[in-house]
Amino acid sequence: MADDLHKPVLPGNAASDYERYLRTDELLALQKTPSEVVHHDEHLFQAVHQSSELWLKLAATEIERATMHVAAEGVLPAVRLLRRANDCMDLITAQLHMLDHLSPVDYAVVRTALGHGAGFDSPGFRRVHRVSPALGEAFDALLTRRGMDLAGVYGAGDEHEDLYQCAEQMVTWDERVILWRFHHLKVVERIIGGNVIGTQGTPVDVLGKRIDVRFFPALWTVRDEITRRSPLGADGHGNQ
């Protein structure tokens, strides 16, 4: 009986159900073989970027589903999914720094194998930028239905706790994506420099101008409004 529990029952040819479910044969075959790489560190470069695409896919999926929940008044389920998406961004930002192990000299060899590939072509990067604005639109529509504005949400205490938590998770999402872009730029500068041309002819310093893109600008500007209305006022001394 115990032996039967070790026999795979899922479809596939791998030796165990673990391998069949995760499709590890296919997954681990996606990287170049030792004989195919131009430099050993291609393995590191591919592992970081391929795993990032998986996390970005999950994050974007959760943002899309959270958007559906918000549109259907399911704010708390949306908050749970937004937390998960935010943690995905933390993970991919942290693993970017595995690329700190790349020597600039070694990367110059790895780069010859990339063709015209660039981070802007990342399906996950593009999907994050495609799905995020819809979340903001759904949240704005929800506030309108409830007769609320952002200042009211933040000023209402725990009376509208679901809206407050959702707004804060959306700010975190904005912040995490900005930090991801920033860390990506710093990793690029560390490896190839900050005053050179990228793989698609884009100067590295241009990347810096694209870091602070905000999906939900109103959630940031409402903080200015709250501060200006505070007892200390706009300049910190009570002067409006």
PDB file of C-alpha atoms in Angstrom:
ATOM      1  CA  MET A   1       0.000   0.000   0.000  1.00  0.00           C
ATOM      2  CA  ALA A   2       2.843   2.370   0.885  1.00  0.00           C
ATOM      3  CA  ASP A   3       4.519   1.640  -2.441  1.00  0.00           C
ATOM      4  CA  ASP A   4       1.311   2.633  -4.263  1.00  0.00           C
ATOM      5  CA  LEU A   5       1.464   6.084  -2.696  1.00  0.00           C
ATOM      6  CA  HIS A   6       4.838   6.691  -4.356  1.00  0.00           C
ATOM      7  CA  LYS A   7       3.563   5.832  -7.818  1.00  0.00           C
ATOM      8  CA  PRO A   8       2.561   8.852  -9.916  1.00  0.00           C
ATOM      9  CA  VAL A   9      -1.112   9.117 -10.841  1.00  0.00           C
ATOM     10  CA  LEU A  10      -1.041  12.458 -12.676  1.00  0.00           C
ATOM     11  CA  PRO A  11      -0.651  12.502 -16.460  1.00  0.00           C
ATOM     12  CA  GLY A  12       2.887  12.856 -17.772  1.00  0.00           C
ATOM     13  CA  ASN A  13       6.146  10.978 -18.111  1.00  0.00           C
ATOM     14  CA  ALA A  14       8.119  12.277 -15.117  1.00  0.00           C
ATOM     15  CA  ALA A  15       9.079   9.926 -12.310  1.00  0.00           C
ATOM     16  CA  SER A  16       6.882  11.495  -9.609  1.00  0.00           C
ATOM     17  CA  ASP A  17       3.658  13.453  -9.260  1.00  0.00           C
ATOM     18  CA  TYR A  18       5.695  16.327  -7.794  1.00  0.00           C
ATOM     19  CA  GLU A  19       7.628  16.591 -11.057  1.00  0.00           C
ATOM     20  CA  ARG A  20       4.536  16.096 -13.173  1.00  0.00           C
ATOM     21  CA  TYR A  21       2.477  18.719 -11.360  1.00  0.00           C
ATOM     22  CA  LEU A  22       5.222  21.354 -11.446  1.00  0.00           C
ATOM     23  CA  ARG A  23       6.386  20.246 -14.898  1.00  0.00           C
ATOM     24  CA  THR A  24       9.942  20.396 -13.658  1.00  0.00           C
ATOM     25  CA  ASP A  25      11.365  18.621 -16.720  1.00  0.00           C
ATOM     26  CA  GLU A  26      10.066  21.420 -18.936  1.00  0.00           C
ATOM     27  CA  LEU A  27      10.828  24.173 -16.432  1.00  0.00           C
ATOM     28  CA  LEU A  28      14.452  23.199 -15.911  1.00  0.00           C
ATOM     29  CA  ALA A  29      14.946  22.689 -19.639  1.00  0.00           C
ATOM     30  CA  LEU A  30      14.132  26.367 -20.293  1.00  0.00           C
ATOM     31  CA  GLN A  31      17.641  27.450 -19.341  1.00  0.00           C
ATOM     32  CA  LYS A  32      20.561  27.147 -21.701  1.00  0.00           C
ATOM     33  CA  THR A  33      22.727  24.070 -21.277  1.00  0.00           C
ATOM     34  CA  PRO A  34      26.391  24.453 -20.267  1.00  0.00           C
ATOM     35  CA  SER A  35      27.395  23.863 -23.874  1.00  0.00           C
ATOM     36  CA  GLU A  36      25.058  26.601 -25.162  1.00  0.00           C
ATOM     37  CA  VAL A  37      26.101  29.518 -22.952  1.00  0.00           C
ATOM     38  CA  VAL A  38      28.702  32.075 -23.990  1.00  0.00           C
ATOM     39  CA  HIS A  39      29.571  32.538 -20.310  1.00  0.00           C
ATOM     40  CA  HIS A  40      28.811  30.574 -17.154  1.00  0.00           C
ATOM     41  CA  ASP A  41      26.938  33.561 -15.651  1.00  0.00           C
ATOM     42  CA  GLU A  42      24.176  33.250 -18.253  1.00  0.00           C
ATOM     43  CA  HIS A  43      22.709  30.679 -15.848  1.00  0.00           C
ATOM     44  CA  LEU A  44      22.466  33.345 -13.147  1.00  0.00           C
ATOM     45  CA  PHE A  45      21.046  35.923 -15.551  1.00  0.00           C
ATOM     46  CA  GLN A  46      18.377  33.551 -16.870  1.00  0.00           C
ATOM     47  CA  ALA A  47      17.394  32.270 -13.408  1.00  0.00           C
ATOM     48  CA  VAL A  48      16.798  35.800 -12.091  1.00  0.00           C
ATOM     49  CA  HIS A  49      14.795  36.993 -15.066  1.00  0.00           C
ATOM     50  CA  GLN A  50      12.774  33.838 -15.679  1.00  0.00           C
ATOM     51  CA  SER A  51      11.722  33.575 -12.029  1.00  0.00           C
ATOM     52  CA  SER A  52      10.880  37.287 -12.047  1.00  0.00           C
ATOM     53  CA  GLU A  53       8.489  36.699 -14.936  1.00  0.00           C
ATOM     54  CA  LEU A  54       6.673  34.047 -12.889  1.00  0.00           C
ATOM     55  CA  TRP A  55       6.251  36.374  -9.910  1.00  0.00           C
ATOM     56  CA  LEU A  56       5.191  39.256 -12.150  1.00  0.00           C
ATOM     57  CA  LYS A  57       2.602  37.023 -13.784  1.00  0.00           C
ATOM     58  CA  LEU A  58       1.190  36.137 -10.359  1.00  0.00           C
ATOM     59  CA  ALA A  59       1.249  39.760  -9.191  1.00  0.00           C
ATOM     60  CA  ALA A  60      -0.550  41.004 -12.291  1.00  0.00           C
ATOM     61  CA  THR A  61      -3.105  38.197 -12.016  1.00  0.00           C
ATOM     62  CA  GLU A  62      -3.847  39.215  -8.437  1.00  0.00           C
ATOM     63  CA  ILE A  63      -4.156  42.884  -9.400  1.00  0.00           C
ATOM     64  CA  GLU A  64      -6.660  41.945 -12.105  1.00  0.00           C
ATOM     65  CA  ARG A  65      -8.685  39.832  -9.683  1.00  0.00           C
ATOM     66  CA  ALA A  66      -8.520  42.537  -7.007  1.00  0.00           C
ATOM     67  CA  THR A  67      -9.881  44.983  -9.581  1.00  0.00           C
ATOM     68  CA  MET A  68     -12.832  42.676 -10.186  1.00  0.00           C
ATOM     69  CA  HIS A  69     -13.497  42.460  -6.441  1.00  0.00           C
ATOM     70  CA  VAL A  70     -13.393  46.247  -6.039  1.00  0.00           C
ATOM     71  CA  ALA A  71     -15.811  46.657  -8.943  1.00  0.00           C
ATOM     72  CA  ALA A  72     -18.181  44.198  -7.226  1.00  0.00           C
ATOM     73  CA  GLU A  73     -17.914  45.877  -3.784  1.00  0.00           C
ATOM     74  CA  GLY A  74     -15.686  43.082  -2.483  1.00  0.00           C
ATOM     75  CA  VAL A  75     -13.113  45.395  -0.941  1.00  0.00           C
ATOM     76  CA  LEU A  76     -11.657  43.114   1.736  1.00  0.00           C
ATOM     77  CA  PRO A  77     -11.004  40.213  -0.669  1.00  0.00           C
ATOM     78  CA  ALA A  78      -9.284  42.769  -2.902  1.00  0.00           C
ATOM     79  CA  VAL A  79      -7.094  43.908   0.005  1.00  0.00           C
ATOM     80  CA  ARG A  80      -5.912  40.339   0.593  1.00  0.00           C
ATOM     81  CA  LEU A  81      -4.928  39.945  -3.062  1.00  0.00           C
ATOM     82  CA  LEU A  82      -3.219  43.330  -3.139  1.00  0.00           C
ATOM     83  CA  ARG A  83      -1.077  42.308  -0.168  1.00  0.00           C
ATOM     84  CA  ARG A  84      -0.043  39.211  -2.085  1.00  0.00           C
ATOM     85  CA  ALA A  85       0.813  41.223  -5.196  1.00  0.00           C
ATOM     86  CA  ASN A  86       2.858  43.625  -3.074  1.00  0.00           C
ATOM     87  CA  ASP A  87       4.822  40.740  -1.594  1.00  0.00           C
ATOM     88  CA  CYS A  88       5.520  39.493  -5.118  1.00  0.00           C
ATOM     89  CA  MET A  89       7.124  42.841  -5.925  1.00  0.00           C
ATOM     90  CA  ASP A  90       9.256  42.616  -2.774  1.00  0.00           C
ATOM     91  CA  LEU A  91      10.508  39.221  -3.893  1.00  0.00           C
ATOM     92  CA  ILE A  92      11.500  40.248  -7.391  1.00  0.00           C
ATOM     93  CA  THR A  93      13.151  43.417  -6.129  1.00  0.00           C
ATOM     94  CA  ALA A  94      15.221  41.420  -3.647  1.00  0.00           C
ATOM     95  CA  GLN A  95      16.270  38.815  -6.183  1.00  0.00           C
ATOM     96  CA  LEU A  96      17.400  41.507  -8.612  1.00  0.00           C
ATOM     97  CA  HIS A  97      20.414  41.870  -6.375  1.00  0.00           C
ATOM     98  CA  MET A  98      21.553  38.378  -7.264  1.00  0.00           C
ATOM     99  CA  LEU A  99      22.812  40.199 -10.354  1.00  0.00           C
ATOM    100  CA  ASP A 100      25.230  42.111  -8.118  1.00  0.00           C
ATOM    101  CA  HIS A 101      27.319  38.949  -8.395  1.00  0.00           C
ATOM    102  CA  LEU A 102      27.885  39.694 -12.090  1.00  0.00           C
ATOM    103  CA  SER A 103      31.250  41.226 -12.859  1.00  0.00           C
ATOM    104  CA  PRO A 104      31.029  44.059 -15.430  1.00  0.00           C
ATOM    105  CA  VAL A 105      33.680  42.261 -17.455  1.00  0.00           C
ATOM    106  CA  ASP A 106      31.781  38.952 -17.364  1.00  0.00           C
ATOM    107  CA  TYR A 107      28.468  40.653 -18.180  1.00  0.00           C
ATOM    108  CA  ALA A 108      30.053  42.203 -21.257  1.00  0.00           C
ATOM    109  CA  VAL A 109      30.352  38.621 -22.531  1.00  0.00           C
ATOM    110  CA  VAL A 110      26.853  37.609 -21.376  1.00  0.00           C
ATOM    111  CA  ARG A 111      25.471  40.676 -23.152  1.00  0.00           C
ATOM    112  CA  THR A 112      26.620  39.355 -26.536  1.00  0.00           C
ATOM    113  CA  ALA A 113      24.014  36.572 -26.175  1.00  0.00           C
ATOM    114  CA  LEU A 114      21.059  38.900 -25.477  1.00  0.00           C
ATOM    115  CA  GLY A 115      20.506  40.214 -28.994  1.00  0.00           C
ATOM    116  CA  HIS A 116      18.256  43.258 -28.721  1.00  0.00           C
ATOM    117  CA  GLY A 117      16.598  41.989 -25.555  1.00  0.00           C
ATOM    118  CA  ALA A 118      15.780  44.640 -22.947  1.00  0.00           C
ATOM    119  CA  GLY A 119      13.763  44.902 -19.751  1.00  0.00           C
ATOM    120  CA  PHE A 120      11.129  47.020 -21.480  1.00  0.00           C
ATOM    121  CA  ASP A 121      10.184  43.907 -23.478  1.00  0.00           C
ATOM    122  CA  SER A 122       9.387  41.933 -20.334  1.00  0.00           C
ATOM    123  CA  PRO A 123       5.827  40.552 -20.603  1.00  0.00           C
ATOM    124  CA  GLY A 124       5.476  40.938 -16.848  1.00  0.00           C
ATOM    125  CA  PHE A 125       6.639  44.561 -16.904  1.00  0.00           C
ATOM    126  CA  ARG A 126       4.210  45.408 -19.684  1.00  0.00           C
ATOM    127  CA  ARG A 127       1.320  43.576 -18.015  1.00  0.00           C
ATOM    128  CA  VAL A 128       1.875  45.359 -14.691  1.00  0.00           C
ATOM    129  CA  HIS A 129       1.652  48.689 -16.486  1.00  0.00           C
ATOM    130  CA  ARG A 130      -1.417  47.554 -18.419  1.00  0.00           C
ATOM    131  CA  VAL A 131      -3.533  46.228 -15.543  1.00  0.00           C
ATOM    132  CA  SER A 132      -2.718  48.711 -12.770  1.00  0.00           C
ATOM    133  CA  PRO A 133      -4.651  51.750 -14.057  1.00  0.00           C
ATOM    134  CA  ALA A 134      -7.863  49.699 -14.177  1.00  0.00           C
ATOM    135  CA  LEU A 135      -7.582  49.137 -10.431  1.00  0.00           C
ATOM    136  CA  GLY A 136      -7.479  52.886  -9.870  1.00  0.00           C
ATOM    137  CA  GLU A 137     -10.517  53.370 -12.075  1.00  0.00           C
ATOM    138  CA  ALA A 138     -12.462  50.687 -10.202  1.00  0.00           C
ATOM    139  CA  PHE A 139     -11.567  52.258  -6.857  1.00  0.00           C
ATOM    140  CA  ASP A 140     -12.596  55.731  -8.030  1.00  0.00           C
ATOM    141  CA  ALA A 141     -15.925  54.331  -9.206  1.00  0.00           C
ATOM    142  CA  LEU A 142     -16.408  52.625  -5.845  1.00  0.00           C
ATOM    143  CA  LEU A 143     -15.809  55.905  -3.994  1.00  0.00           C
ATOM    144  CA  THR A 144     -18.348  57.623  -6.225  1.00  0.00           C
ATOM    145  CA  ARG A 145     -20.954  54.941  -5.511  1.00  0.00           C
ATOM    146  CA  ARG A 146     -20.388  55.364  -1.788  1.00  0.00           C
ATOM    147  CA  GLY A 147     -20.456  59.145  -1.972  1.00  0.00           C
ATOM    148  CA  MET A 148     -16.895  59.389  -0.666  1.00  0.00           C
ATOM    149  CA  ASP A 149     -13.676  61.099  -1.686  1.00  0.00           C
ATOM    150  CA  LEU A 150     -10.123  60.218  -0.683  1.00  0.00           C
ATOM    151  CA  ALA A 151      -9.849  62.940   1.933  1.00  0.00           C
ATOM    152  CA  GLY A 152     -13.034  61.589   3.484  1.00  0.00           C
ATOM    153  CA  VAL A 153     -11.677  58.046   3.518  1.00  0.00           C
ATOM    154  CA  TYR A 154      -8.550  59.138   5.346  1.00  0.00           C
ATOM    155  CA  GLY A 155     -10.430  61.417   7.709  1.00  0.00           C
ATOM    156  CA  ALA A 156     -13.166  58.977   8.671  1.00  0.00           C
ATOM    157  CA  GLY A 157     -11.123  56.879  11.091  1.00  0.00           C
ATOM    158  CA  ASP A 158     -12.272  53.264  11.150  1.00  0.00           C
ATOM    159  CA  GLU A 159     -15.733  54.065   9.845  1.00  0.00           C
ATOM    160  CA  HIS A 160     -14.605  53.166   6.320  1.00  0.00           C
ATOM    161  CA  GLU A 161     -11.783  50.820   7.257  1.00  0.00           C
ATOM    162  CA  ASP A 162     -12.217  48.660   4.152  1.00  0.00           C
ATOM    163  CA  LEU A 163     -11.715  51.637   1.850  1.00  0.00           C
ATOM    164  CA  TYR A 164      -8.765  52.857   3.890  1.00  0.00           C
ATOM    165  CA  GLN A 165      -7.022  49.488   3.790  1.00  0.00           C
ATOM    166  CA  CYS A 166      -7.604  49.175   0.060  1.00  0.00           C
ATOM    167  CA  ALA A 167      -6.237  52.670  -0.576  1.00  0.00           C
ATOM    168  CA  GLU A 168      -3.151  51.929   1.504  1.00  0.00           C
ATOM    169  CA  GLN A 169      -2.457  48.665  -0.306  1.00  0.00           C
ATOM    170  CA  MET A 170      -2.777  50.505  -3.610  1.00  0.00           C
ATOM    171  CA  VAL A 171      -0.225  53.073  -2.413  1.00  0.00           C
ATOM    172  CA  THR A 172       2.030  50.194  -1.430  1.00  0.00           C
ATOM    173  CA  TRP A 173       1.656  48.697  -4.908  1.00  0.00           C
ATOM    174  CA  ASP A 174       2.647  52.017  -6.473  1.00  0.00           C
ATOM    175  CA  GLU A 175       5.580  52.290  -4.075  1.00  0.00           C
ATOM    176  CA  ARG A 176       6.770  48.716  -4.642  1.00  0.00           C
ATOM    177  CA  VAL A 177       6.719  49.088  -8.429  1.00  0.00           C
ATOM    178  CA  ILE A 178       8.650  52.370  -8.178  1.00  0.00           C
ATOM    179  CA  LEU A 179      11.221  50.727  -5.888  1.00  0.00           C
ATOM    180  CA  TRP A 180      11.526  47.806  -8.299  1.00  0.00           C
ATOM    181  CA  ARG A 181      12.284  50.212 -11.152  1.00  0.00           C
ATOM    182  CA  PHE A 182      14.780  52.076  -8.968  1.00  0.00           C
ATOM    183  CA  HIS A 183      16.641  48.944  -7.905  1.00  0.00           C
ATOM    184  CA  HIS A 184      16.656  47.728 -11.485  1.00  0.00           C
ATOM    185  CA  LEU A 185      18.308  50.972 -12.565  1.00  0.00           C
ATOM    186  CA  LYS A 186      20.919  50.703  -9.815  1.00  0.00           C
ATOM    187  CA  VAL A 187      21.717  47.108 -10.750  1.00  0.00           C
ATOM    188  CA  VAL A 188      22.089  48.191 -14.389  1.00  0.00           C
ATOM    189  CA  GLU A 189      24.385  51.060 -13.391  1.00  0.00           C
ATOM    190  CA  ARG A 190      26.433  48.736 -11.197  1.00  0.00           C
ATOM    191  CA  ILE A 191      26.951  46.277 -14.028  1.00  0.00           C
ATOM    192  CA  ILE A 192      27.292  48.377 -17.190  1.00  0.00           C
ATOM    193  CA  GLY A 193      27.578  51.946 -15.921  1.00  0.00           C
ATOM    194  CA  GLY A 194      25.261  54.944 -15.909  1.00  0.00           C
ATOM    195  CA  ASN A 195      26.452  56.838 -18.950  1.00  0.00           C
ATOM    196  CA  VAL A 196      26.294  54.197 -21.664  1.00  0.00           C
ATOM    197  CA  ILE A 197      23.752  52.908 -24.178  1.00  0.00           C
ATOM    198  CA  GLY A 198      21.479  49.952 -23.413  1.00  0.00           C
ATOM    199  CA  THR A 199      20.757  46.966 -25.641  1.00  0.00           C
ATOM    200  CA  GLN A 200      18.025  48.772 -27.590  1.00  0.00           C
ATOM    201  CA  GLY A 201      19.901  52.037 -27.989  1.00  0.00           C
ATOM    202  CA  THR A 202      18.352  53.660 -24.915  1.00  0.00           C
ATOM    203  CA  PRO A 203      20.794  55.631 -22.734  1.00  0.00           C
ATOM    204  CA  VAL A 204      20.893  54.246 -19.205  1.00  0.00           C
ATOM    205  CA  ASP A 205      20.267  57.694 -17.719  1.00  0.00           C
ATOM    206  CA  VAL A 206      16.890  57.779 -19.493  1.00  0.00           C
ATOM    207  CA  LEU A 207      15.793  54.893 -17.264  1.00  0.00           C
ATOM    208  CA  GLY A 208      16.082  57.192 -14.282  1.00  0.00           C
ATOM    209  CA  LYS A 209      13.440  59.472 -15.736  1.00  0.00           C
ATOM    210  CA  ARG A 210      10.994  56.572 -15.935  1.00  0.00           C
ATOM    211  CA  ILE A 211      11.252  55.449 -12.321  1.00  0.00           C
ATOM    212  CA  ASP A 212       8.652  57.652 -10.650  1.00  0.00           C
ATOM    213  CA  VAL A 213       5.620  56.657 -12.722  1.00  0.00           C
ATOM    214  CA  ARG A 214       2.570  56.512 -10.444  1.00  0.00           C
ATOM    215  CA  PHE A 215      -0.533  54.487 -11.272  1.00  0.00           C
ATOM    216  CA  PHE A 216      -2.660  56.177  -8.602  1.00  0.00           C
ATOM    217  CA  PRO A 217      -1.509  59.817  -8.403  1.00  0.00           C
ATOM    218  CA  ALA A 218      -4.588  60.939  -6.463  1.00  0.00           C
ATOM    219  CA  LEU A 219      -3.586  58.668  -3.585  1.00  0.00           C
ATOM    220  CA  TRP A 220      -0.345  60.606  -3.321  1.00  0.00           C
ATOM    221  CA  THR A 221      -1.705  64.115  -3.795  1.00  0.00           C
ATOM    222  CA  VAL A 222      -4.357  63.591  -1.118  1.00  0.00           C
ATOM    223  CA  ARG A 223      -1.481  63.471   1.341  1.00  0.00           C
ATOM    224  CA  ASP A 224      -0.500  66.993   0.299  1.00  0.00           C
ATOM    225  CA  GLU A 225      -4.088  68.065   0.896  1.00  0.00           C
ATOM    226  CA  ILE A 226      -4.215  66.455   4.345  1.00  0.00           C
ATOM    227  CA  THR A 227      -0.922  68.041   5.353  1.00  0.00           C
ATOM    228  CA  ARG A 228      -1.991  71.504   4.187  1.00  0.00           C
ATOM    229  CA  ARG A 229      -5.135  71.191   6.294  1.00  0.00           C
ATOM    230  CA  SER A 230      -3.215  70.071   9.363  1.00  0.00           C
ATOM    231  CA  PRO A 231      -2.588  72.435  12.302  1.00  0.00           C
ATOM    232  CA  LEU A 232       1.008  73.017  11.209  1.00  0.00           C
ATOM    233  CA  GLY A 233      -0.038  73.837   7.665  1.00  0.00           C
ATOM    234  CA  ALA A 234       1.914  73.590   4.452  1.00  0.00           C
ATOM    235  CA  ASP A 235       5.248  74.979   5.676  1.00  0.00           C
ATOM    236  CA  GLY A 236       5.351  73.206   9.038  1.00  0.00           C
ATOM    237  CA  HIS A 237       4.904  76.463  10.981  1.00  0.00           C
ATOM    238  CA  GLY A 238       1.169  76.994  10.729  1.00  0.00           C
ATOM    239  CA  ASN A 239       1.368  79.159   7.595  1.00  0.00           C
ATOM    240  CA  GLN A 240      -0.997  78.166   4.795  1.00  0.00           C
TER     241      GLN A 240
END
